[in-house]
Short mmCIF file of C-alpha atoms and ligand atoms in Angstrom, two decimals:
data_model
loop_
_atom_site.label_atom_id
_atom_site.label_comp_id
_atom_site.label_asym_id
_atom_site.label_seq_id
_atom_site.Cartn_x
_atom_site.Cartn_y
_atom_site.Cartn_z
CA MET A 28 -41.02 -8.82 -19.30
CA ALA A 29 -39.86 -6.34 -16.00
CA SER A 30 -37.32 -4.52 -17.06
CA LYS A 31 -33.91 -4.86 -15.19
CA LYS A 32 -34.00 -2.24 -12.97
CA GLU A 33 -37.56 -3.21 -11.84
CA LYS A 34 -36.09 -6.65 -11.40
CA ILE A 35 -32.96 -4.95 -9.46
CA LYS A 36 -35.76 -3.42 -7.09
CA GLU A 37 -37.55 -6.33 -6.66
CA LEU A 38 -34.97 -8.43 -5.78
CA GLU A 39 -33.38 -5.79 -2.68
CA ASP A 40 -37.35 -5.83 -1.93
CA LEU A 41 -37.07 -9.52 -1.06
CA ILE A 42 -33.82 -9.81 0.58
CA LYS A 43 -35.19 -6.67 2.55
CA LYS A 44 -37.77 -8.55 3.87
CA THR A 45 -36.98 -11.77 4.28
CA LYS A 46 -35.10 -12.65 7.42
CA TYR A 47 -32.03 -14.32 7.51
CA ASN A 48 -31.64 -17.84 8.82
CA LYS A 49 -31.02 -21.40 8.48
CA ARG A 50 -34.65 -22.20 6.64
CA THR A 51 -34.09 -18.98 3.95
CA GLN A 52 -30.04 -18.67 3.29
CA ALA A 53 -30.53 -21.03 -0.19
CA ALA A 54 -33.19 -18.98 -1.14
CA ILE A 55 -31.51 -15.31 -0.07
CA GLY A 56 -28.48 -16.79 -1.35
CA LYS A 57 -30.01 -17.29 -4.58
CA TYR A 58 -31.56 -14.08 -4.34
CA LYS A 59 -28.08 -11.89 -3.90
CA ALA A 60 -26.86 -14.16 -6.42
CA GLN A 61 -28.97 -13.11 -9.12
CA LEU A 62 -29.21 -9.41 -7.60
CA ALA A 63 -24.74 -9.30 -8.07
CA LYS A 64 -25.66 -10.55 -11.40
CA LEU A 65 -28.18 -7.97 -12.84
CA LYS A 66 -26.19 -4.73 -11.10
CA GLU A 67 -22.66 -6.41 -13.29
CA GLY A 68 -24.80 -6.30 -17.02
CA GLU A 69 -26.16 -3.01 -15.47
CA GLU A 70 -22.64 -1.34 -15.10
CA ALA A 71 -21.41 -2.76 -17.91
CA ARG A 72 -24.12 -1.77 -20.52
CA ARG A 73 -23.98 1.91 -18.71
CA GLY A 74 -19.73 1.88 -18.35
CA LYS A 75 -19.91 1.43 -22.48
CA LYS A 76 -21.89 4.54 -22.75
CA ILE A 77 -20.08 6.86 -20.47
CA GLY A 78 -17.07 5.84 -21.81
CA LYS A 79 -13.57 6.82 -20.31
CA VAL A 80 -13.33 8.32 -17.65
CA ASP A 81 -12.07 12.15 -17.38
CA GLN A 82 -8.50 13.04 -17.61
CA ALA A 83 -8.33 14.97 -14.80
CA TYR A 84 -8.87 12.25 -12.64
CA ALA A 85 -5.81 10.25 -14.20
CA VAL A 86 -3.44 11.06 -11.82
CA ARG A 87 -0.09 9.31 -11.70
CA ARG A 88 0.82 7.98 -8.56
CA THR A 89 3.70 9.23 -7.02
CA GLY A 90 5.98 8.69 -3.77
CA ASP A 91 5.60 5.82 -1.16
CA GLY A 92 2.38 5.42 -1.11
CA THR A 93 -1.22 7.60 -2.13
CA VAL A 94 -3.83 8.02 0.72
CA ILE A 95 -7.50 9.39 -0.99
CA LEU A 96 -9.44 12.00 1.03
CA VAL A 97 -13.50 10.72 0.53
CA GLY A 98 -15.50 12.26 2.04
CA PHE A 99 -19.00 14.44 1.30
CA PRO A 100 -18.77 18.23 0.20
CA SER A 101 -17.98 20.84 2.65
CA ALA A 102 -16.41 17.88 5.11
CA GLY A 103 -12.96 19.60 4.92
CA LYS A 104 -11.18 17.37 2.52
CA SER A 105 -9.65 20.66 0.81
CA THR A 106 -9.01 22.15 4.23
CA LEU A 107 -7.40 18.99 5.67
CA LEU A 108 -5.12 18.83 1.69
CA ASN A 109 -4.12 22.02 3.16
CA ALA A 110 -2.62 21.26 7.17
CA LEU A 111 -1.03 17.76 5.83
CA THR A 112 0.81 19.02 2.67
CA GLY A 113 1.06 22.82 2.07
CA ALA A 114 -0.90 22.59 -0.65
CA LYS A 115 -3.28 25.04 -1.77
CA SER A 116 -6.70 23.55 -3.36
CA GLU A 117 -9.63 25.67 -3.03
CA VAL A 118 -11.97 25.68 0.34
CA ALA A 119 -15.16 27.36 0.29
CA HIS A 120 -18.70 26.75 2.80
CA TYR A 121 -20.22 25.82 -0.46
CA ALA A 122 -20.47 22.46 -2.25
CA PHE A 123 -19.28 20.69 -4.91
CA THR A 124 -16.36 24.04 -4.37
CA THR A 125 -13.45 20.61 -5.62
CA LEU A 126 -14.40 19.55 -8.73
CA SER A 127 -11.26 17.80 -10.32
CA VAL A 128 -8.47 15.44 -8.03
CA ILE A 129 -5.98 17.96 -6.40
CA PRO A 130 -2.87 16.03 -5.36
CA GLY A 131 -0.70 17.35 -2.59
CA VAL A 132 2.98 15.27 -1.21
CA MET A 133 2.76 14.65 3.00
CA ASP A 134 6.69 14.42 3.73
CA TYR A 135 6.60 12.50 7.17
CA LYS A 136 9.39 10.38 8.35
CA PHE A 137 11.46 10.10 5.22
CA ALA A 138 8.69 9.25 3.25
CA LYS A 139 6.77 10.93 0.72
CA ILE A 140 3.15 10.40 0.87
CA GLN A 141 0.88 11.25 -1.84
CA ILE A 142 -2.45 12.98 -0.36
CA LEU A 143 -5.58 13.47 -3.74
CA ASP A 144 -8.38 15.52 -2.38
CA VAL A 145 -11.57 15.01 -4.34
CA PRO A 146 -14.28 16.37 -5.51
CA GLY A 147 -17.26 15.43 -2.32
CA ILE A 148 -19.56 12.41 -2.95
CA VAL A 149 -23.02 12.39 -2.08
CA ARG A 150 -25.97 9.37 -2.40
CA GLY A 151 -25.87 7.64 -6.06
CA ALA A 152 -21.61 8.36 -6.24
CA ALA A 153 -21.61 4.65 -6.91
CA ALA A 154 -24.29 4.99 -9.62
CA GLY A 155 -22.87 8.74 -10.96
CA THR A 156 -24.71 10.98 -9.63
CA GLY A 157 -22.10 14.42 -9.56
CA ARG A 158 -18.17 12.91 -9.96
CA GLY A 159 -18.99 10.36 -7.66
CA LYS A 160 -18.01 7.86 -10.05
CA GLU A 161 -14.89 9.41 -11.29
CA VAL A 162 -14.17 9.30 -7.58
CA LEU A 163 -15.11 6.11 -6.54
CA SER A 164 -12.57 4.46 -9.56
CA THR A 165 -9.83 7.12 -8.79
CA MET A 166 -10.19 5.40 -4.88
CA ARG A 167 -9.41 1.88 -6.31
CA ASN A 168 -5.69 3.42 -6.96
CA ALA A 169 -4.90 4.26 -3.52
CA ASP A 170 -3.39 2.40 -0.78
CA LEU A 171 -5.45 3.94 2.37
CA CYS A 172 -9.34 5.86 2.10
CA VAL A 173 -9.27 8.20 4.79
CA ILE A 174 -13.06 9.33 5.16
CA LEU A 175 -13.81 12.81 6.55
CA LEU A 176 -16.92 13.21 8.71
CA ASP A 177 -17.91 16.83 9.83
CA ALA A 178 -18.58 16.18 13.19
CA THR A 179 -22.21 17.82 12.91
CA ARG A 180 -23.51 15.51 9.96
CA LEU A 181 -22.58 12.43 11.27
CA SER A 182 -25.61 10.08 9.06
CA GLU A 183 -23.24 11.11 5.80
CA TYR A 184 -21.11 7.48 6.96
CA ASP A 185 -23.51 5.18 6.49
CA VAL A 186 -23.81 6.51 3.35
CA ILE A 187 -20.37 6.72 2.31
CA LYS A 188 -20.29 3.28 3.36
CA LYS A 189 -22.77 2.29 1.10
CA GLU A 190 -21.76 4.23 -1.93
CA ILE A 191 -17.54 2.45 -1.21
CA TYR A 192 -18.92 -0.81 -1.54
CA GLU A 193 -21.81 -0.47 -4.34
CA SER A 194 -18.16 0.60 -6.43
CA HIS A 195 -16.91 -3.07 -5.68
CA ILE A 196 -14.25 -2.12 -3.01
CA ARG A 197 -13.93 -3.17 0.21
CA ILE A 198 -12.60 -1.40 3.26
CA ASN A 199 -10.78 -3.25 6.16
CA GLN A 200 -11.42 -6.91 4.97
CA GLU A 201 -9.25 -9.30 3.15
CA LEU A 202 -9.74 -10.92 0.70
CA PRO A 203 -11.10 -13.88 2.25
CA ASP A 204 -9.55 -17.83 2.11
CA VAL A 205 -11.81 -19.07 -0.64
CA LYS A 206 -10.21 -21.40 -3.15
CA ILE A 207 -12.57 -22.24 -6.21
CA THR A 208 -10.72 -24.90 -8.49
CA LYS A 209 -13.35 -25.66 -11.05
CA THR A 210 -12.99 -28.68 -12.90
CA GLY A 211 -15.10 -30.91 -16.30
CA LYS A 212 -17.04 -33.11 -14.32
CA ASP A 213 -18.41 -34.42 -11.44
CA GLY A 214 -20.61 -32.08 -9.80
CA LEU A 215 -19.95 -29.41 -7.14
CA ARG A 216 -17.10 -31.08 -3.62
CA ILE A 217 -17.49 -28.36 -0.81
CA GLY A 218 -14.87 -28.35 1.61
CA SER A 219 -14.04 -25.97 4.48
CA THR A 220 -11.51 -26.06 6.99
CA CYS A 221 -13.54 -24.32 9.93
CA LYS A 222 -17.04 -24.36 11.28
CA LEU A 223 -19.24 -22.33 8.92
CA ARG A 224 -22.18 -20.63 11.24
CA LYS A 225 -23.38 -17.75 8.37
CA ILE A 226 -23.79 -20.33 5.50
CA ASP A 227 -24.16 -23.75 4.59
CA LYS A 228 -23.53 -25.88 2.08
CA GLU A 229 -26.41 -25.47 -0.12
CA THR A 230 -26.44 -22.19 -0.06
CA ILE A 231 -23.50 -22.67 -0.82
CA ALA A 232 -23.85 -24.43 -4.21
CA VAL A 233 -26.90 -22.83 -4.56
CA VAL A 234 -24.94 -19.72 -4.85
CA LEU A 235 -22.25 -21.46 -7.53
CA ARG A 236 -24.56 -22.54 -9.29
CA GLU A 237 -26.43 -18.97 -10.31
CA PHE A 238 -23.37 -18.32 -11.53
CA LYS A 239 -22.94 -21.41 -13.56
CA ILE A 240 -20.31 -23.28 -11.74
CA ASN A 241 -21.60 -26.72 -11.68
CA ASN A 242 -18.69 -28.53 -11.64
CA ALA A 243 -15.73 -27.21 -8.90
CA GLU A 244 -13.24 -28.48 -6.36
CA VAL A 245 -14.36 -25.61 -3.09
CA VAL A 246 -12.27 -24.91 -0.22
CA ILE A 247 -13.27 -22.72 2.40
CA ARG A 248 -10.80 -21.97 4.80
CA GLU A 249 -12.70 -19.06 6.84
CA ASP A 250 -16.45 -18.61 8.34
CA ILE A 251 -17.68 -16.51 5.17
CA THR A 252 -21.05 -14.77 4.68
CA VAL A 253 -22.77 -15.40 1.21
CA ASP A 254 -21.88 -11.50 0.00
CA GLN A 255 -18.30 -12.23 0.93
CA LEU A 256 -18.90 -15.72 -1.44
CA ILE A 257 -20.10 -13.44 -4.15
CA ASP A 258 -17.69 -11.49 -3.61
CA VAL A 259 -14.51 -14.22 -4.47
CA ILE A 260 -17.19 -15.39 -7.40
CA GLU A 261 -17.40 -12.25 -9.45
CA ALA A 262 -13.22 -11.49 -8.36
CA ASN A 263 -13.63 -8.49 -9.02
CA LYS A 264 -13.49 -6.19 -5.42
CA LYS A 265 -10.94 -4.32 -4.67
CA TYR A 266 -9.60 -4.82 -1.13
CA MET A 267 -8.26 -1.62 0.73
CA PRO A 268 -7.65 0.24 4.95
CA ALA A 269 -9.21 2.44 5.07
CA ILE A 270 -9.53 5.29 8.42
CA THR A 271 -12.68 7.45 9.71
CA ILE A 272 -11.94 10.59 10.81
CA VAL A 273 -14.17 13.41 12.71
CA ASN A 274 -13.36 17.36 11.37
CA LYS A 275 -15.08 20.19 12.99
CA VAL A 276 -14.23 18.45 16.20
CA ASP A 277 -14.12 22.66 17.61
CA LEU A 278 -17.76 22.70 16.42
CA ILE A 279 -19.20 20.45 19.19
CA SER A 280 -18.91 19.71 22.90
CA GLU A 281 -16.99 17.24 24.59
CA LYS A 282 -20.64 15.60 25.88
CA GLY A 283 -21.16 15.22 21.71
CA LYS A 284 -17.93 13.75 20.82
CA GLN A 285 -18.18 11.38 23.25
CA GLU A 286 -21.74 10.67 21.61
CA ILE A 287 -19.75 9.91 18.49
CA ASP A 288 -17.48 8.00 19.53
CA LYS A 289 -19.40 6.07 21.25
CA LYS A 290 -21.63 5.75 17.95
CA ILE A 291 -19.26 5.12 15.35
CA HIS A 292 -15.96 4.26 17.29
CA PRO A 293 -13.32 7.00 15.14
CA ASP A 294 -10.38 6.43 14.52
CA LEU A 295 -9.67 10.29 15.77
CA PHE A 296 -11.40 13.08 15.75
CA ILE A 297 -9.70 16.75 14.28
CA SER A 298 -10.23 20.46 13.14
CA ALA A 299 -8.90 20.61 10.06
CA GLU A 300 -8.69 24.93 10.45
CA GLU A 301 -7.84 25.04 13.98
CA GLY A 302 -5.08 22.02 13.47
CA THR A 303 -6.51 19.69 16.32
CA ASN A 304 -4.54 16.65 15.93
CA ILE A 305 -3.17 16.78 12.59
CA PRO A 306 0.07 15.25 14.07
CA ARG A 307 -1.51 12.77 14.78
CA LEU A 308 -3.48 11.66 12.14
CA ARG A 309 0.26 12.05 10.03
CA GLU A 310 1.23 9.27 12.29
CA LEU A 311 -1.45 6.97 11.43
CA ILE A 312 -1.90 7.57 8.18
CA TYR A 313 1.82 6.20 7.88
CA GLN A 314 0.93 3.78 10.16
CA LYS A 315 -1.60 2.33 8.49
CA LEU A 316 -0.02 2.69 4.76
CA ASN A 317 2.31 -0.04 6.05
CA LEU A 318 5.67 1.86 5.20
CA MET A 319 8.91 0.50 6.80
CA ASN A 320 12.69 2.39 6.37
CA ILE A 321 15.65 0.30 4.68
CA TYR A 322 19.24 1.78 4.54
CA LEU A 323 21.36 1.52 1.72
CA LYS A 324 24.81 0.76 1.92
CA GLU A 325 28.04 -0.05 -1.00
CA PRO A 326 30.43 -2.49 -0.13
CA GLY A 327 33.32 -0.94 1.43
CA LYS A 328 32.03 2.12 2.63
CA GLU A 329 29.36 2.63 5.61
CA ALA A 330 26.31 2.99 5.14
CA ASP A 331 24.15 6.15 4.88
CA LEU A 332 21.93 6.26 7.97
CA LYS A 333 20.60 9.70 6.68
CA GLU A 334 18.37 8.53 4.44
CA PRO A 335 16.85 5.62 4.12
CA MET A 336 14.84 3.74 1.33
CA VAL A 337 10.77 4.02 2.46
CA ILE A 338 9.02 0.06 1.09
CA THR A 339 6.15 -1.66 2.58
CA LYS A 340 6.12 -3.78 5.22
CA HIS A 341 7.40 -7.25 4.87
CA ALA A 342 8.37 -6.63 1.16
CA THR A 343 11.33 -9.09 -0.54
CA LEU A 344 14.89 -8.33 -1.44
CA LYS A 345 13.29 -8.80 -5.23
CA LEU A 346 10.99 -5.75 -4.43
CA LEU A 347 13.53 -3.36 -3.09
CA CYS A 348 16.03 -4.67 -6.21
CA GLU A 349 12.90 -3.50 -8.91
CA LYS A 350 12.30 -0.09 -6.95
CA LEU A 351 15.74 0.29 -6.92
CA HIS A 352 16.29 -0.09 -10.83
CA LYS A 353 14.89 -2.08 -13.49
CA ASP A 354 17.88 -4.35 -14.18
CA PHE A 355 18.81 -5.25 -10.40
CA VAL A 356 16.39 -8.42 -10.55
CA ASP A 357 18.34 -9.52 -13.58
CA LYS A 358 21.88 -8.62 -12.61
CA TYR A 359 21.42 -9.29 -8.96
CA LYS A 360 23.64 -12.21 -7.70
CA PHE A 361 23.59 -12.00 -3.42
CA ALA A 362 22.64 -9.65 -0.49
CA ARG A 363 24.64 -8.69 2.43
CA ILE A 364 22.21 -7.56 5.18
CA TRP A 365 22.03 -6.53 8.61
CA GLY A 366 19.69 -6.03 11.05
CA LYS A 367 16.44 -7.89 12.20
CA SER A 368 15.70 -10.53 8.85
CA VAL A 369 18.89 -12.05 9.17
CA LYS A 370 20.43 -14.21 12.19
CA PHE A 371 23.72 -12.68 12.50
CA ASP A 372 25.83 -9.34 11.39
CA GLY A 373 26.71 -8.81 7.44
CA GLN A 374 25.13 -12.36 6.42
CA LYS A 375 25.57 -13.09 3.21
CA VAL A 376 21.35 -13.77 1.69
CA LEU A 377 20.92 -15.57 -2.26
CA LYS A 378 17.15 -15.51 -2.90
CA LEU A 379 15.43 -12.55 -3.96
CA LYS A 380 12.34 -13.69 -1.77
CA HIS A 381 14.25 -12.78 1.74
CA VAL A 382 11.96 -10.63 3.86
CA LEU A 383 13.10 -7.81 5.29
CA LYS A 384 12.76 -6.21 8.31
CA ASP A 385 12.00 -2.76 9.81
CA GLY A 386 15.64 -0.77 10.17
CA ASP A 387 18.11 -3.39 7.92
CA VAL A 388 21.04 -2.26 6.33
CA VAL A 389 21.42 -4.31 2.50
CA GLU A 390 24.86 -4.94 0.43
CA LEU A 391 23.62 -5.08 -2.84
CA HIS A 392 26.03 -7.84 -4.96
CA MET A 393 24.89 -7.10 -8.54
CA ASN A 394 26.55 -9.42 -11.63
N1 GTP B 120 -15.28 24.88 12.27
C1 GTP B 120 -14.48 24.40 11.41
N2 GTP B 120 -14.29 24.78 9.90
C2 GTP B 120 -14.00 24.00 8.81
C3 GTP B 120 -12.88 23.24 9.60
N3 GTP B 120 -12.57 22.25 8.29
C4 GTP B 120 -13.10 22.75 7.28
N4 GTP B 120 -14.25 23.66 7.36
C5 GTP B 120 -15.14 24.60 6.73
O1 GTP B 120 -15.84 24.18 6.27
C6 GTP B 120 -15.85 24.14 4.96
C7 GTP B 120 -15.70 23.57 3.94
O2 GTP B 120 -14.55 23.06 3.43
P1 GTP B 120 -13.78 22.46 2.48
O3 GTP B 120 -12.21 22.16 3.17
O4 GTP B 120 -14.25 23.25 1.26
O5 GTP B 120 -14.47 21.10 2.16
P2 GTP B 120 -14.10 20.10 0.99
O6 GTP B 120 -14.75 19.08 2.09
O7 GTP B 120 -13.35 20.60 0.52
O8 GTP B 120 -15.35 20.18 0.19
P3 GTP B 120 -16.04 19.60 -1.97
O9 GTP B 120 -14.32 20.44 -1.90
O10 GTP B 120 -17.24 20.77 -1.86
O11 GTP B 120 -16.59 18.32 -1.48
C8 GTP B 120 -15.21 25.25 4.35
O12 GTP B 120 -15.92 26.25 5.00
C9 GTP B 120 -13.97 25.03 5.96
O13 GTP B 120 -13.78 26.61 6.44
C10 GTP B 120 -13.39 22.35 10.87
O14 GTP B 120 -11.55 21.61 11.23
N5 GTP B 120 -13.53 23.59 12.09
MG1 MG B 121 -13.06 20.50 -1.74
#
């Protein structure tokens, strides 16, 4: 009998070889489901062997958001951390200079943003090459990923994206709007509220059965792919935003820059060493973290407009209370709010699920 490894290789080859179309999609769906299950089994086996993750990688989250710098060795991650935060992470021209997680804090617009510098990742990182596993598991706990590329080594981009994907992290994607409710009987009932162009109902059924889901009610609300369906079934994926930054722009020509722009559409070109575009990168990080400012006010006093609280956009009063004190949710009576989230100034708000808006002034009343 073929070993698990051989079976994985065989399925990967089959998927690569077979052209995806109406006639083949059910078969490909089945291969992909089988592959996902095999890999899952492999990981569980290896995970047990490796044991717990190195303590050096267990950093505590602090501040208003956590950003991880991911890139190949020598892309300039440590140089960038130092430029953004004033940390002093070791910089050198050789690979694997950084060997653990080095945190720094970027102060920006009242926010304290934690930036994590980690070892470089290389091909095979997700499977454990170098410190890949530790880096990618640290990434799961971040709110934003900055993929840092060396302008002279662009081919690393595809490798990084693949390693991230293999670690069950989906960047710049949302959890697909698919609901699978297992039922005891009656087989599979599959409905969709939109046109499905990339997958048909037969393929969906084949994939579900491969995961031993034989009785279920399935509602699909967006045009998903087979891979996305498997992601939903496996329910172990982490979804997070990412930006792609090209470093060492000082080493390339204007023409070289244009070529890169056309090829991969990076969010920004920088030179971490010379400081080019660092202010723009700060702003971009802040924007991508989706933060806003809320001002607190005590009854009968003026609001303190100098020191806002930083909280994620669309946060509710409940989240604000939780952030302030562990007892505040239980003790909450009502709030008075001035700002964009209410119809008139000083409006009394009873519900904790009230959604706040940037710049709101909030006066909390407790029991
Ligand atoms: N020309 C140029 N060199 C840079 C730039 N940023 C970093 N470097 C150089 O690139 C080399 C690697 O920089 P590091 O910051 O140590 O890279 P790293 O990504 O942290 O590397 P590892 O810790 O090994 O993963 C050093 O020699 C830096 O001086 C830049 O913007 N331009
Ligand atoms: Mg480094």
